[in-house]
Amino acid sequence: GKTAQTDLGPGMCLSTVQSHKPHFIAVHCQEVGGKNYEASMAHVDCFVKELLSSDAMKEYSRARVYLDENYKSQEHFTALGSCYFLHESLKNIHQFDFKAKKFKKVVGKEIYSDTLESTPMLEKEKFPQDYFPEVRTISHAFDLVNIHLFHDASNILAREKSPSVYSGMRQKALGFVLDRITDQRFEKVPYFVFGDFNFRLDTRQVIESLCSTATMQTDRVGDTNEVEKLIYRESENDRKVVLQLEKKLFNYINQDVFRENNGALFLQFDSELSCFKERLHELEISFPPSYPYSEDSSQGKQYMDTRCPAWCDRVLMSATAKDLVIKPENEEKYLVYDNIGPNVCMGDHKPVYLSFRLTAGAGKPNANKHKCCNVQ
C-alpha cells in the first residue's frame, strides 16, 4: 500500500494479478503521495490513469478509485487510497450509496480524488483514519475497510511497558472502527479490514528474548535526565554490542533472525490482535514481517535499523467473512495469504495480499466461481 521507490514495485503487483487472475481486486493504500506528499501528490493521478489503461488491466471493465489527496485540509486529510477493479466477466455488481442509503449498479470507471468528505460511496471516520465502501454481488454483500492506525513514535517509549502505550492507542482506535461498522445504522454484513494496522511486536518482550544474557547501559540527556539511548552488551566476548536502541533506532546485531523461517519465532510477540479474537480473524501468517524494509532499490530483502521488524500490514476479516473465504471450493492452491515482491524493493512496507474464491449464486445450479484478491 505504501509508495514504492522503484518501478519494480508496481510491476510486481501487476505480475501478482496476472498470476492469480482475480475477477475482483481491492487495493488499499496508505500515505498516498509518499512521505513527501506535498511534492509527490501530483504524480498520483497520472499513475492511476496509466494503471487503468495498462494492458495488464484491460479486462477489468469497471473500476472505482478513491484518493484522499487534499493535504491542505489537515483536519480531514488521511492520505488513504482505495482502488477496486471488476473483471468484465462479473455481472450485476452493486455498490452501496451511504447518502441515498441504497445500492447502485457499478458501471464504467470512476476516479474520486481531492477530498473524500462528500463522496457518497464512502463512510469515513478521521479518528483512526479509515473509510469503507460496501460491495454486493448477486448473492453476497460485504464491507471493505481501509485503515491506517497510529505508529510507534519512539522505540524507547515502546519498550517501557508491556504492552506499550502505543498498543493501547491502536486498540482503542480499532475498537472504534469495529463498533462503527457493526452499529445499527446499516444491515450487518461480512467485512474485511485491511491496511496498515501498525501492529508491532511487544518491544519489551522481544528485547528480553534477544538480549537475555546481555547487560544494559542507559544514556540520558544531561539537562532533562530523559533516556536517550539504551545499549545492550554481551557479558563476555569483549562486551560486544548486541542491540542499540534510540527513539528511531533499533540496531540489532543479526537481523537475519527476523527472516529465518519467515520470522515464525517472533509470532509469539505479535499479540495486538488477541483482544479482538472474537471480532477479527486472520489466516495463518507465513511471510516475514512486512516492515520496515530498506528503501534502497538494491536491498529488497534488508530491513532498516529504525524499528523492530513487525507484521504491520494485514488482511483481517469478520467471522462471517471468514466463512466466505474458508470454503471447500477454496482448495489450498486458490487460498493464498502472502506478501508481494519478497526480493525486490517495494518501499518500507511489503504489500500483503489475500487471494480466494467466492462463489456467486451459492446454492444455485451452475454457480459461478470468482477469484477475489485483497491487496494491502
Short mmCIF file of C-alpha atoms in Angstrom, two decimals:
data_model
loop_
_atom_site.label_atom_id
_atom_site.label_comp_id
_atom_site.label_asym_id
_atom_site.label_seq_id
_atom_site.Cartn_x
_atom_site.Cartn_y
_atom_site.Cartn_z
CA GLY A 1 0.00 0.00 0.00
CA LYS A 2 2.89 2.43 0.56
CA THR A 3 4.63 4.26 -2.27
CA ALA A 4 7.32 2.12 -3.89
CA GLN A 5 10.70 3.67 -4.59
CA THR A 6 11.33 1.96 -7.95
CA ASP A 7 9.29 0.86 -10.94
CA LEU A 8 9.74 -2.75 -9.81
CA GLY A 9 7.08 -2.33 -7.12
CA PRO A 10 4.07 -1.68 -9.39
CA GLY A 11 5.40 -4.33 -11.79
CA MET A 12 5.43 -6.94 -9.04
CA CYS A 13 1.87 -6.03 -8.08
CA LEU A 14 0.70 -6.43 -11.67
CA SER A 15 2.56 -9.73 -12.01
CA THR A 16 0.69 -10.96 -8.90
CA VAL A 17 -2.59 -10.00 -10.57
CA GLN A 18 -1.60 -11.82 -13.76
CA SER A 19 -0.55 -14.88 -11.74
CA HIS A 20 -3.81 -15.23 -9.80
CA LYS A 21 -6.16 -13.76 -12.46
CA PRO A 22 -8.76 -12.49 -9.96
CA HIS A 23 -12.17 -11.28 -11.12
CA PHE A 24 -12.39 -8.72 -8.33
CA ILE A 25 -9.42 -6.76 -6.97
CA ALA A 26 -9.47 -4.50 -3.93
CA VAL A 27 -6.31 -2.46 -3.28
CA HIS A 28 -5.93 -0.35 -0.14
CA CYS A 29 -3.14 2.22 0.05
CA GLN A 30 -1.87 4.42 2.84
CA GLU A 31 0.30 7.53 2.67
CA VAL A 32 -0.86 8.26 -0.87
CA GLY A 33 1.77 10.50 -2.40
CA GLY A 34 4.50 9.10 -0.18
CA LYS A 35 6.23 10.71 2.77
CA ASN A 36 6.77 13.97 0.84
CA TYR A 37 3.19 14.15 -0.35
CA GLU A 38 3.27 17.91 -0.98
CA ALA A 39 5.86 17.37 -3.71
CA SER A 40 4.70 13.95 -4.93
CA MET A 41 0.89 14.12 -4.87
CA ALA A 42 0.81 15.48 -8.42
CA HIS A 43 2.13 12.15 -9.72
CA VAL A 44 -0.59 10.03 -8.12
CA ASP A 45 -3.35 10.82 -10.63
CA CYS A 46 -1.02 10.09 -13.56
CA PHE A 47 -0.06 6.76 -12.03
CA VAL A 48 -3.70 5.75 -11.52
CA LYS A 49 -4.70 6.71 -15.06
CA GLU A 50 -1.78 4.73 -16.50
CA LEU A 51 -2.73 1.78 -14.33
CA LEU A 52 -6.34 1.85 -15.54
CA SER A 53 -5.22 1.93 -19.17
CA SER A 54 -2.45 -0.68 -18.86
CA ASP A 55 -2.53 -3.93 -20.81
CA ALA A 56 -2.50 -5.95 -17.60
CA MET A 57 -5.79 -4.34 -16.54
CA LYS A 58 -7.57 -4.22 -19.90
CA GLU A 59 -10.04 -6.97 -18.96
CA TYR A 60 -11.22 -5.02 -15.92
CA SER A 61 -14.06 -3.04 -17.46
CA ARG A 62 -15.23 -1.29 -14.29
CA ALA A 63 -13.26 0.48 -11.60
CA ARG A 64 -13.73 2.74 -8.62
CA VAL A 65 -10.76 4.70 -7.29
CA TYR A 66 -10.90 6.87 -4.16
CA LEU A 67 -7.89 9.07 -3.38
CA ASP A 68 -7.64 11.43 -0.44
CA GLU A 69 -5.21 13.98 -1.88
CA ASN A 70 -6.28 17.18 -0.16
CA TYR A 71 -3.30 17.56 2.19
CA LYS A 72 -4.12 21.24 2.67
CA SER A 73 -7.14 20.22 4.74
CA GLN A 74 -5.23 18.76 7.67
CA GLU A 75 -8.39 18.35 9.72
CA HIS A 76 -9.76 15.80 7.26
CA PHE A 77 -6.68 14.55 5.37
CA THR A 78 -6.00 10.82 5.72
CA ALA A 79 -3.73 10.12 2.69
CA LEU A 80 -5.72 6.94 2.09
CA GLY A 81 -6.41 5.47 -1.33
CA SER A 82 -8.73 2.61 -2.29
CA CYS A 83 -8.93 1.04 -5.74
CA TYR A 84 -11.47 -1.57 -6.85
CA PHE A 85 -11.34 -3.37 -10.18
CA LEU A 86 -14.07 -5.57 -11.67
CA HIS A 87 -13.42 -8.12 -14.41
CA GLU A 88 -15.64 -7.99 -17.46
CA SER A 89 -16.97 -11.48 -16.66
CA LEU A 90 -18.60 -10.28 -13.42
CA LYS A 91 -22.28 -9.38 -13.71
CA ASN A 92 -24.71 -7.45 -11.51
CA ILE A 93 -22.24 -5.80 -9.16
CA HIS A 94 -23.67 -3.10 -6.92
CA GLN A 95 -22.15 -0.63 -4.50
CA PHE A 96 -23.86 0.95 -1.52
CA ASP A 97 -24.55 4.70 -1.61
CA PHE A 98 -24.37 5.85 2.02
CA LYS A 99 -26.24 9.09 1.30
CA ALA A 100 -29.06 7.59 -0.73
CA LYS A 101 -28.98 4.52 1.54
CA LYS A 102 -29.39 2.09 -1.32
CA PHE A 103 -27.28 0.00 -3.68
CA LYS A 104 -26.37 1.31 -7.12
CA LYS A 105 -25.07 -0.70 -10.04
CA VAL A 106 -21.37 -0.27 -10.81
CA VAL A 107 -20.87 0.92 -14.41
CA GLY A 108 -17.72 2.24 -16.08
CA LYS A 109 -14.57 3.61 -14.44
CA GLU A 110 -14.67 6.50 -12.00
CA ILE A 111 -11.97 8.29 -10.01
CA TYR A 112 -12.76 10.33 -6.92
CA SER A 113 -9.88 12.46 -5.70
CA ASP A 114 -9.02 15.65 -3.86
CA THR A 115 -11.25 15.36 -0.77
CA LEU A 116 -13.48 12.38 0.03
CA GLU A 117 -15.69 14.12 2.57
CA SER A 118 -18.58 14.38 0.12
CA THR A 119 -18.14 11.05 -1.65
CA PRO A 120 -21.47 9.23 -1.29
CA MET A 121 -19.98 5.76 -1.76
CA LEU A 122 -17.76 6.07 1.32
CA GLU A 123 -18.45 6.14 5.01
CA LYS A 124 -15.44 7.87 6.55
CA GLU A 125 -14.05 8.43 10.02
CA LYS A 126 -10.98 10.62 10.65
CA PHE A 127 -10.14 9.44 14.17
CA PRO A 128 -8.48 6.15 13.21
CA GLN A 129 -8.02 7.16 9.56
CA ASP A 130 -10.34 4.77 7.80
CA TYR A 131 -13.19 4.60 5.36
CA PHE A 132 -15.19 1.86 3.76
CA PRO A 133 -17.45 1.11 0.82
CA GLU A 134 -19.91 -1.74 0.60
CA VAL A 135 -19.96 -4.04 -2.41
CA ARG A 136 -22.60 -6.59 -3.40
CA THR A 137 -22.75 -9.38 -5.96
CA ILE A 138 -25.90 -11.37 -6.77
CA SER A 139 -25.54 -13.42 -3.62
CA HIS A 140 -23.03 -11.68 -1.35
CA ALA A 141 -22.69 -8.29 0.32
CA PHE A 142 -19.58 -7.28 2.23
CA ASP A 143 -17.82 -4.18 3.54
CA LEU A 144 -14.22 -3.33 2.65
CA VAL A 145 -12.47 -1.14 5.22
CA ASN A 146 -9.24 0.74 4.54
CA ILE A 147 -7.35 1.52 7.73
CA HIS A 148 -4.17 3.22 8.91
CA LEU A 149 -3.57 3.17 12.66
CA PHE A 150 -1.07 5.01 14.84
CA HIS A 151 2.63 4.14 14.65
CA ASP A 152 5.21 3.77 17.43
CA ALA A 153 6.73 7.24 17.69
CA SER A 154 9.59 6.18 19.97
CA ASN A 155 11.33 2.84 20.46
CA ILE A 156 12.40 3.99 23.92
CA LEU A 157 8.82 4.66 24.99
CA ALA A 158 7.55 1.46 23.33
CA ARG A 159 9.96 -0.55 25.49
CA GLU A 160 8.90 0.99 28.80
CA LYS A 161 5.99 -1.36 29.47
CA SER A 162 4.27 -4.43 28.06
CA PRO A 163 2.01 -3.90 26.19
CA SER A 164 3.20 -0.47 25.10
CA VAL A 165 1.29 2.78 25.33
CA TYR A 166 1.08 2.79 21.53
CA SER A 167 -0.55 -0.64 21.52
CA GLY A 168 -3.25 0.75 23.80
CA MET A 169 -3.89 3.65 21.41
CA ARG A 170 -4.25 1.28 18.45
CA GLN A 171 -6.55 -0.98 20.44
CA LYS A 172 -8.85 1.94 21.22
CA ALA A 173 -8.88 3.15 17.60
CA LEU A 174 -9.53 -0.29 16.11
CA GLY A 175 -12.32 -0.88 18.61
CA PHE A 176 -13.86 2.41 17.47
CA VAL A 177 -13.75 1.28 13.84
CA LEU A 178 -15.32 -2.11 14.56
CA ASP A 179 -18.08 -0.53 16.64
CA ARG A 180 -18.75 1.92 13.84
CA ILE A 181 -19.10 -0.67 11.07
CA THR A 182 -21.25 -3.01 13.15
CA ASP A 183 -23.64 -0.46 14.65
CA GLN A 184 -27.39 -0.35 14.00
CA ARG A 185 -27.41 2.22 11.18
CA PHE A 186 -26.99 -0.32 8.40
CA GLU A 187 -27.62 -4.01 7.89
CA LYS A 188 -24.77 -6.11 9.27
CA VAL A 189 -22.75 -7.84 6.55
CA PRO A 190 -19.39 -9.66 6.43
CA TYR A 191 -16.46 -7.26 6.44
CA PHE A 192 -12.78 -7.25 5.51
CA VAL A 193 -10.45 -4.76 7.20
CA PHE A 194 -7.08 -4.41 5.52
CA GLY A 195 -4.39 -1.78 5.59
CA ASP A 196 -1.52 -0.66 7.78
CA PHE A 197 -2.64 -1.56 11.31
CA ASN A 198 0.84 -0.65 12.53
CA PHE A 199 0.68 -3.67 14.83
CA ARG A 200 4.08 -4.06 16.46
CA LEU A 201 5.75 -6.87 18.31
CA ASP A 202 5.82 -6.40 22.07
CA THR A 203 9.07 -4.42 22.14
CA ARG A 204 9.88 -5.12 25.77
CA GLN A 205 9.39 -8.88 25.38
CA VAL A 206 11.36 -9.02 22.13
CA ILE A 207 14.31 -7.24 23.70
CA GLU A 208 14.19 -9.53 26.74
CA SER A 209 14.29 -12.51 24.36
CA LEU A 210 17.07 -11.19 22.12
CA CYS A 211 19.20 -9.79 24.93
CA SER A 212 18.52 -12.26 27.75
CA THR A 213 22.22 -12.58 28.69
CA ALA A 214 23.24 -9.01 27.90
CA THR A 215 23.76 -6.11 30.26
CA MET A 216 22.04 -2.76 29.63
CA GLN A 217 23.73 0.65 29.58
CA THR A 218 21.47 3.72 29.82
CA ASP A 219 22.50 7.08 28.33
CA ARG A 220 20.47 10.11 29.42
CA VAL A 221 20.14 13.71 28.27
CA GLY A 222 22.01 15.86 30.78
CA ASP A 223 19.52 18.65 31.45
CA THR A 224 16.30 16.57 31.47
CA ASN A 225 17.58 13.15 32.57
CA GLU A 226 15.44 11.69 29.76
CA VAL A 227 16.58 8.33 28.39
CA GLU A 228 18.26 8.95 25.03
CA LYS A 229 19.91 5.62 24.30
CA LEU A 230 19.94 2.03 25.57
CA ILE A 231 22.94 -0.16 24.74
CA TYR A 232 22.87 -3.91 25.35
CA ARG A 233 26.25 -5.62 25.56
CA GLU A 234 27.28 -9.23 25.87
CA SER A 235 28.51 -10.09 29.36
CA GLU A 236 31.59 -11.69 27.82
CA ASN A 237 33.05 -11.71 24.29
CA ASP A 238 34.74 -8.31 24.80
CA ARG A 239 31.41 -6.73 25.79
CA LYS A 240 30.23 -6.77 22.20
CA VAL A 241 27.18 -4.57 21.45
CA VAL A 242 24.12 -6.74 20.73
CA LEU A 243 21.44 -4.07 20.42
CA GLN A 244 21.40 -0.29 20.34
CA LEU A 245 18.04 1.38 20.95
CA GLU A 246 17.13 5.02 20.40
CA LYS A 247 13.92 6.88 19.60
CA LYS A 248 14.18 5.94 15.91
CA LEU A 249 16.92 3.31 16.05
CA PHE A 250 16.62 -0.44 16.55
CA ASN A 251 20.03 -1.74 15.58
CA TYR A 252 20.28 -5.46 16.36
CA ILE A 253 23.46 -7.38 15.63
CA ASN A 254 21.79 -10.02 13.45
CA GLN A 255 18.58 -9.05 11.69
CA ASP A 256 18.57 -12.39 9.83
CA VAL A 257 16.67 -13.80 12.81
CA PHE A 258 13.60 -11.88 11.65
CA ARG A 259 13.75 -13.55 8.23
CA GLU A 260 14.58 -17.11 9.29
CA ASN A 261 11.56 -19.38 8.88
CA ASN A 262 9.60 -16.25 7.90
CA GLY A 263 10.10 -14.83 11.38
CA ALA A 264 7.97 -17.56 12.98
CA LEU A 265 9.97 -17.31 16.21
CA PHE A 266 8.59 -13.81 16.76
CA LEU A 267 4.90 -14.52 16.17
CA GLN A 268 4.62 -15.20 19.90
CA PHE A 269 5.25 -11.48 20.46
CA ASP A 270 2.63 -10.43 17.88
CA SER A 271 -0.24 -10.04 20.32
CA GLU A 272 -2.11 -6.84 19.48
CA LEU A 273 -4.87 -8.72 17.68
CA SER A 274 -5.55 -11.03 20.62
CA CYS A 275 -8.06 -8.73 22.32
CA PHE A 276 -10.17 -8.78 19.12
CA LYS A 277 -10.12 -12.56 18.65
CA GLU A 278 -13.93 -12.74 18.80
CA ARG A 279 -14.38 -9.98 16.22
CA LEU A 280 -11.46 -10.29 13.79
CA HIS A 281 -9.92 -13.32 12.13
CA GLU A 282 -6.85 -13.89 10.00
CA LEU A 283 -5.35 -16.70 8.00
CA GLU A 284 -2.06 -18.16 9.18
CA ILE A 285 0.89 -15.82 8.64
CA SER A 286 3.64 -17.49 6.63
CA PHE A 287 5.60 -14.47 5.40
CA PRO A 288 8.28 -12.34 7.12
CA PRO A 289 7.47 -9.12 8.99
CA SER A 290 6.21 -6.59 6.44
CA TYR A 291 8.01 -3.54 7.88
CA PRO A 292 10.47 -1.67 7.94
CA TYR A 293 12.23 -2.62 4.69
CA SER A 294 15.10 -0.70 3.19
CA GLU A 295 14.14 1.82 0.51
CA ASP A 296 17.43 1.24 -1.27
CA SER A 297 16.47 -0.38 -4.60
CA SER A 298 19.38 -2.83 -4.30
CA GLN A 299 18.38 -4.02 -0.81
CA GLY A 300 14.97 -5.62 -1.39
CA LYS A 301 15.24 -8.13 1.49
CA GLN A 302 17.04 -5.91 4.00
CA TYR A 303 15.31 -4.30 6.98
CA MET A 304 16.14 -0.76 8.03
CA ASP A 305 17.52 -0.38 11.54
CA THR A 306 14.88 2.18 12.52
CA ARG A 307 12.26 -0.12 14.12
CA CYS A 308 11.89 -3.68 15.28
CA PRO A 309 10.52 -5.64 12.28
CA ALA A 310 6.79 -6.36 12.63
CA TRP A 311 3.72 -7.54 10.76
CA CYS A 312 2.15 -4.08 10.38
CA ASP A 313 0.23 -4.86 7.20
CA ARG A 314 -2.62 -7.36 7.45
CA VAL A 315 -5.84 -8.61 5.86
CA LEU A 316 -8.35 -9.26 8.63
CA MET A 317 -12.00 -10.29 8.46
CA SER A 318 -15.15 -10.87 10.46
CA ALA A 319 -16.28 -14.39 11.32
CA THR A 320 -18.90 -14.24 8.57
CA ALA A 321 -16.30 -13.07 6.05
CA LYS A 322 -14.04 -15.94 7.08
CA ASP A 323 -16.93 -18.30 6.36
CA LEU A 324 -16.96 -16.93 2.81
CA VAL A 325 -13.21 -17.44 2.44
CA ILE A 326 -12.85 -20.86 4.10
CA LYS A 327 -15.00 -22.94 1.76
CA PRO A 328 -14.47 -26.42 0.28
CA GLU A 329 -14.07 -24.86 -3.15
CA ASN A 330 -11.17 -22.78 -1.81
CA GLU A 331 -8.61 -25.51 -2.32
CA GLU A 332 -5.15 -24.75 -1.00
CA LYS A 333 -3.94 -23.58 -4.39
CA TYR A 334 -6.69 -20.93 -4.50
CA LEU A 335 -6.34 -19.67 -0.92
CA VAL A 336 -3.19 -17.57 -0.58
CA TYR A 337 -2.14 -15.12 2.15
CA ASP A 338 1.29 -13.76 1.34
CA ASN A 339 3.39 -10.68 0.62
CA ILE A 340 4.32 -9.20 -2.77
CA GLY A 341 7.86 -8.67 -4.00
CA PRO A 342 9.80 -10.51 -1.27
CA ASN A 343 13.11 -10.00 -3.07
CA VAL A 344 12.70 -6.53 -4.59
CA CYS A 345 12.30 -3.04 -3.17
CA MET A 346 8.62 -2.19 -2.63
CA GLY A 347 9.16 0.73 -0.28
CA ASP A 348 9.40 0.45 3.50
CA HIS A 349 6.32 -1.82 3.61
CA LYS A 350 5.88 -5.04 1.63
CA PRO A 351 2.32 -5.20 0.27
CA VAL A 352 0.32 -8.12 1.69
CA TYR A 353 -2.50 -9.84 -0.17
CA LEU A 354 -5.24 -12.43 0.29
CA SER A 355 -6.49 -14.36 -2.72
CA PHE A 356 -9.51 -16.66 -2.53
CA ARG A 357 -12.52 -17.95 -4.43
CA LEU A 358 -16.02 -16.63 -3.82
CA THR A 359 -18.96 -18.45 -5.38
CA ALA A 360 -21.58 -16.15 -6.89
CA GLY A 361 -25.03 -17.64 -6.63
CA ALA A 362 -24.06 -20.10 -3.90
CA GLY A 363 -26.50 -22.97 -3.70
CA LYS A 364 -27.80 -22.40 -7.21
CA PRO A 365 -27.25 -24.73 -10.17
CA ASN A 366 -24.24 -23.87 -12.30
CA ALA A 367 -22.97 -21.39 -9.76
CA ASN A 368 -20.02 -19.32 -10.98
CA LYS A 369 -16.76 -19.30 -9.03
CA HIS A 370 -14.95 -15.97 -8.98
CA LYS A 371 -11.50 -15.25 -7.60
CA CYS A 372 -11.06 -12.26 -5.33
CA CYS A 373 -7.84 -10.59 -4.37
CA ASN A 374 -7.50 -8.14 -1.48
CA VAL A 375 -4.20 -6.28 -1.54
CA GLN A 376 -2.85 -4.15 1.30
#
